[in-house]
Coordinates of C-alpha atoms in Angstrom, one line a residue:
X71 CA -7.5 -18.1 11.9
X72 CA -8.3 -16.3 15.1
X73 CA -11.7 -14.7 15.3
X74 CA -10.2 -11.2 15.1
X75 CA -8.6 -12.2 11.8
X76 CA -11.9 -13.2 10.4
X77 CA -13.4 -9.8 11.3
X78 CA -10.4 -8.1 9.6
X79 CA -10.7 -10.4 6.6
X80 CA -14.4 -9.6 6.2
X81 CA -13.7 -5.9 6.5
X82 CA -11.0 -6.1 3.8
X83 CA -13.2 -8.1 1.5
X84 CA -15.8 -5.3 1.7
X85 CA -13.1 -2.8 0.8
X86 CA -12.0 -5.0 -2.2
X87 CA -15.6 -5.1 -3.3
X88 CA -16.0 -1.4 -3.2
X89 CA -12.7 -0.7 -5.0
X90 CA -13.6 -3.2 -7.7
X91 CA -17.0 -1.4 -8.1
X92 CA -15.1 1.9 -8.3
X93 CA -12.8 0.6 -11.0
X94 CA -15.9 -0.4 -13.0
X95 CA -17.5 3.0 -12.4
X96 CA -14.5 4.9 -13.6
X97 CA -14.0 2.6 -16.6
X98 CA -17.6 3.1 -17.7
X99 CA -17.1 6.9 -17.4
X100 CA -14.0 6.7 -19.5
X101 CA -15.8 4.7 -22.2
X102 CA -19.1 6.6 -22.3
X103 CA -19.2 9.9 -20.4
X104 CA -19.0 13.1 -22.6
X105 CA -16.7 14.6 -19.9
X106 CA -14.2 11.7 -20.6
X107 CA -13.5 12.8 -24.2
X108 CA -10.2 14.5 -23.2
X109 CA -9.1 11.4 -21.4
X110 CA -10.0 9.2 -24.4
X111 CA -8.1 11.5 -26.7
X112 CA -5.1 11.5 -24.3
X113 CA -5.0 7.6 -24.3
X114 CA -5.2 7.6 -28.1
X115 CA -2.3 10.0 -28.4
X116 CA -0.3 7.8 -26.0
X117 CA -1.0 4.8 -28.3
X118 CA -3.2 2.8 -25.9
X119 CA -5.8 0.7 -27.8
X120 CA -9.2 -0.6 -26.7
X121 CA -7.7 -4.0 -25.6
X122 CA -5.2 -2.3 -23.3
X123 CA -7.9 0.1 -21.9
X124 CA -10.2 -2.9 -21.2
X125 CA -7.4 -5.3 -19.9
X126 CA -6.3 -2.7 -17.3
X127 CA -9.8 -1.3 -16.8
X128 CA -8.6 2.3 -17.2
X129 CA -11.0 4.9 -16.2
X130 CA -11.9 8.6 -15.8
X131 CA -13.2 10.5 -12.8
X132 CA -15.7 13.3 -13.3
X133 CA -14.6 16.9 -12.6
X134 CA -17.3 17.3 -9.9
X135 CA -16.5 17.5 -6.2
X136 CA -19.1 14.8 -5.2
X137 CA -19.8 12.6 -8.2
X138 CA -18.2 9.5 -6.7
X139 CA -19.6 10.2 -3.3
X140 CA -23.1 10.6 -4.7
X141 CA -22.8 7.5 -6.9
X142 CA -21.7 5.2 -4.2
X143 CA -23.8 6.8 -1.5
X144 CA -26.8 5.9 -3.7
X145 CA -25.6 2.3 -3.5
X146 CA -25.6 2.3 0.3
X147 CA -22.0 3.1 0.9
X148 CA -21.2 5.6 3.7
X149 CA -18.7 8.4 3.7
X150 CA -16.7 6.4 6.2
X151 CA -16.6 3.4 3.7
X152 CA -15.4 5.8 0.9
X153 CA -12.8 7.4 3.1
X154 CA -11.5 4.0 4.2
X155 CA -10.6 3.1 0.7
X156 CA -9.4 6.5 -0.3
X157 CA -12.1 7.5 -2.7
X158 CA -13.0 10.5 -0.6
X159 CA -10.7 13.0 1.2
X160 CA -11.5 15.2 4.2
X161 CA -11.0 18.9 4.8
X162 CA -10.6 18.8 8.6
X163 CA -10.7 22.5 9.0
X164 CA -14.1 22.8 7.3
X165 CA -15.3 19.3 8.4
X166 CA -16.2 18.4 4.8
X167 CA -15.5 15.4 2.7
X168 CA -15.2 15.4 -1.1
X169 CA -14.1 13.2 -4.0
X170 CA -10.3 12.7 -3.9
X171 CA -10.1 12.1 -7.7
X172 CA -11.6 14.8 -10.0
X173 CA -11.1 15.2 -13.7
X174 CA -8.4 12.5 -13.8
X175 CA -7.5 9.6 -16.0
X176 CA -7.8 6.6 -13.5
X177 CA -5.5 3.7 -13.3
X178 CA -6.6 0.8 -11.0
X179 CA -3.7 -0.5 -9.0
X180 CA -3.9 -4.3 -8.2
X181 CA -2.1 -6.4 -5.6
X182 CA -0.2 -9.5 -6.5
X183 CA -3.5 -11.5 -6.5
X184 CA -5.1 -9.1 -9.1
X185 CA -7.4 -7.4 -6.6
X186 CA -7.9 -3.6 -7.0
X187 CA -6.4 -2.0 -3.9
X188 CA -6.1 1.7 -5.0
X189 CA -5.7 4.1 -7.9
X190 CA -3.2 6.2 -9.6
X191 CA -4.7 9.2 -11.2
X192 CA -3.3 11.6 -13.8
X193 CA -4.7 15.1 -14.1
X194 CA -6.4 16.0 -17.4
X195 CA -5.8 19.7 -16.7
X196 CA -2.9 21.3 -18.6
X197 CA -1.3 22.7 -15.5
X198 CA -3.0 20.4 -13.0
X199 CA -1.1 19.8 -9.8
X200 CA -0.2 17.2 -8.8
X201 CA 0.3 15.6 -12.2
X202 CA -0.3 12.1 -10.6
X203 CA -2.3 11.6 -7.4
X204 CA -2.3 8.1 -5.8
X205 CA -4.7 6.6 -3.3
X206 CA -3.6 7.2 0.3
X207 CA -2.3 4.4 2.5
X208 CA -5.3 2.3 3.6
X209 CA -5.9 -1.1 5.2
X210 CA -5.5 -2.8 1.7
X211 CA -3.2 -0.4 -0.1
X212 CA 0.5 0.2 0.7
X213 CA 2.2 1.8 -2.3
X214 CA 5.6 0.8 -1.1
X215 CA 4.6 -2.9 -1.3
X216 CA 3.1 -2.8 -4.8
X217 CA 4.8 -3.2 -8.1
X218 CA 2.3 -1.9 -10.7
X219 CA 1.4 -4.4 -13.4
X220 CA 3.0 -7.4 -11.6
X221 CA -0.3 -9.2 -11.2
X222 CA -0.9 -9.3 -14.9
X223 CA 2.8 -10.0 -15.8
X224 CA 3.7 -12.7 -13.3
X225 CA 2.8 -15.7 -15.6
X226 CA 4.9 -14.1 -18.5
X227 CA 7.8 -13.4 -16.1
X228 CA 7.8 -17.1 -15.0
X229 CA 7.6 -18.4 -18.6
X230 CA 10.4 -16.0 -19.9
X231 CA 12.4 -16.3 -16.7
X232 CA 13.1 -12.6 -16.9
X233 CA 11.5 -9.3 -16.0
X234 CA 11.8 -5.7 -17.3
X235 CA 11.0 -3.1 -14.7
X236 CA 9.9 0.4 -15.9
X237 CA 9.3 3.6 -14.1
X238 CA 5.7 4.7 -14.4
X239 CA 2.1 3.6 -15.0
X240 CA 2.2 4.7 -18.6
X241 CA 5.5 2.9 -19.3
X242 CA 3.8 -0.3 -18.1
X243 CA 0.6 0.3 -20.1
X244 CA 2.6 1.2 -23.3
X245 CA 4.7 -1.9 -23.0

């Protein structure tokens, strides 16, 4: 590897570490936060059991504008770190940053190696728009190059020598 590649690799490793910590954070909120009750009820209605919820590390984002920012800021992450992985978004007119995901059922998206690279997030509000919000394009997340669920299915695909492709996150989770 060229020296520049090592720098890029180290920067990406830091992003993977932060995204993995975010998946844990959202998962714990789903399991234990009082605000996550609606998300827990939604998953139960959709037929997802505890094993599936744990295997896919499904989560929940609090309805606050800065819960994620405050949580990870307290762990030493800067707004720039959080923006770089898509956990924060920016209002350029006002010059403010805030949590991208608020009051949403959180679905960690993994690359082929099983590393968390981003999130798909479904609103918990009845008329919430957009219904699904994905992480933005980042240094480690390119939605057009990810097939959700492939990292956990690749061994089964090899063994069965067949694959079934479905449309959405919930289709994968319910399968």
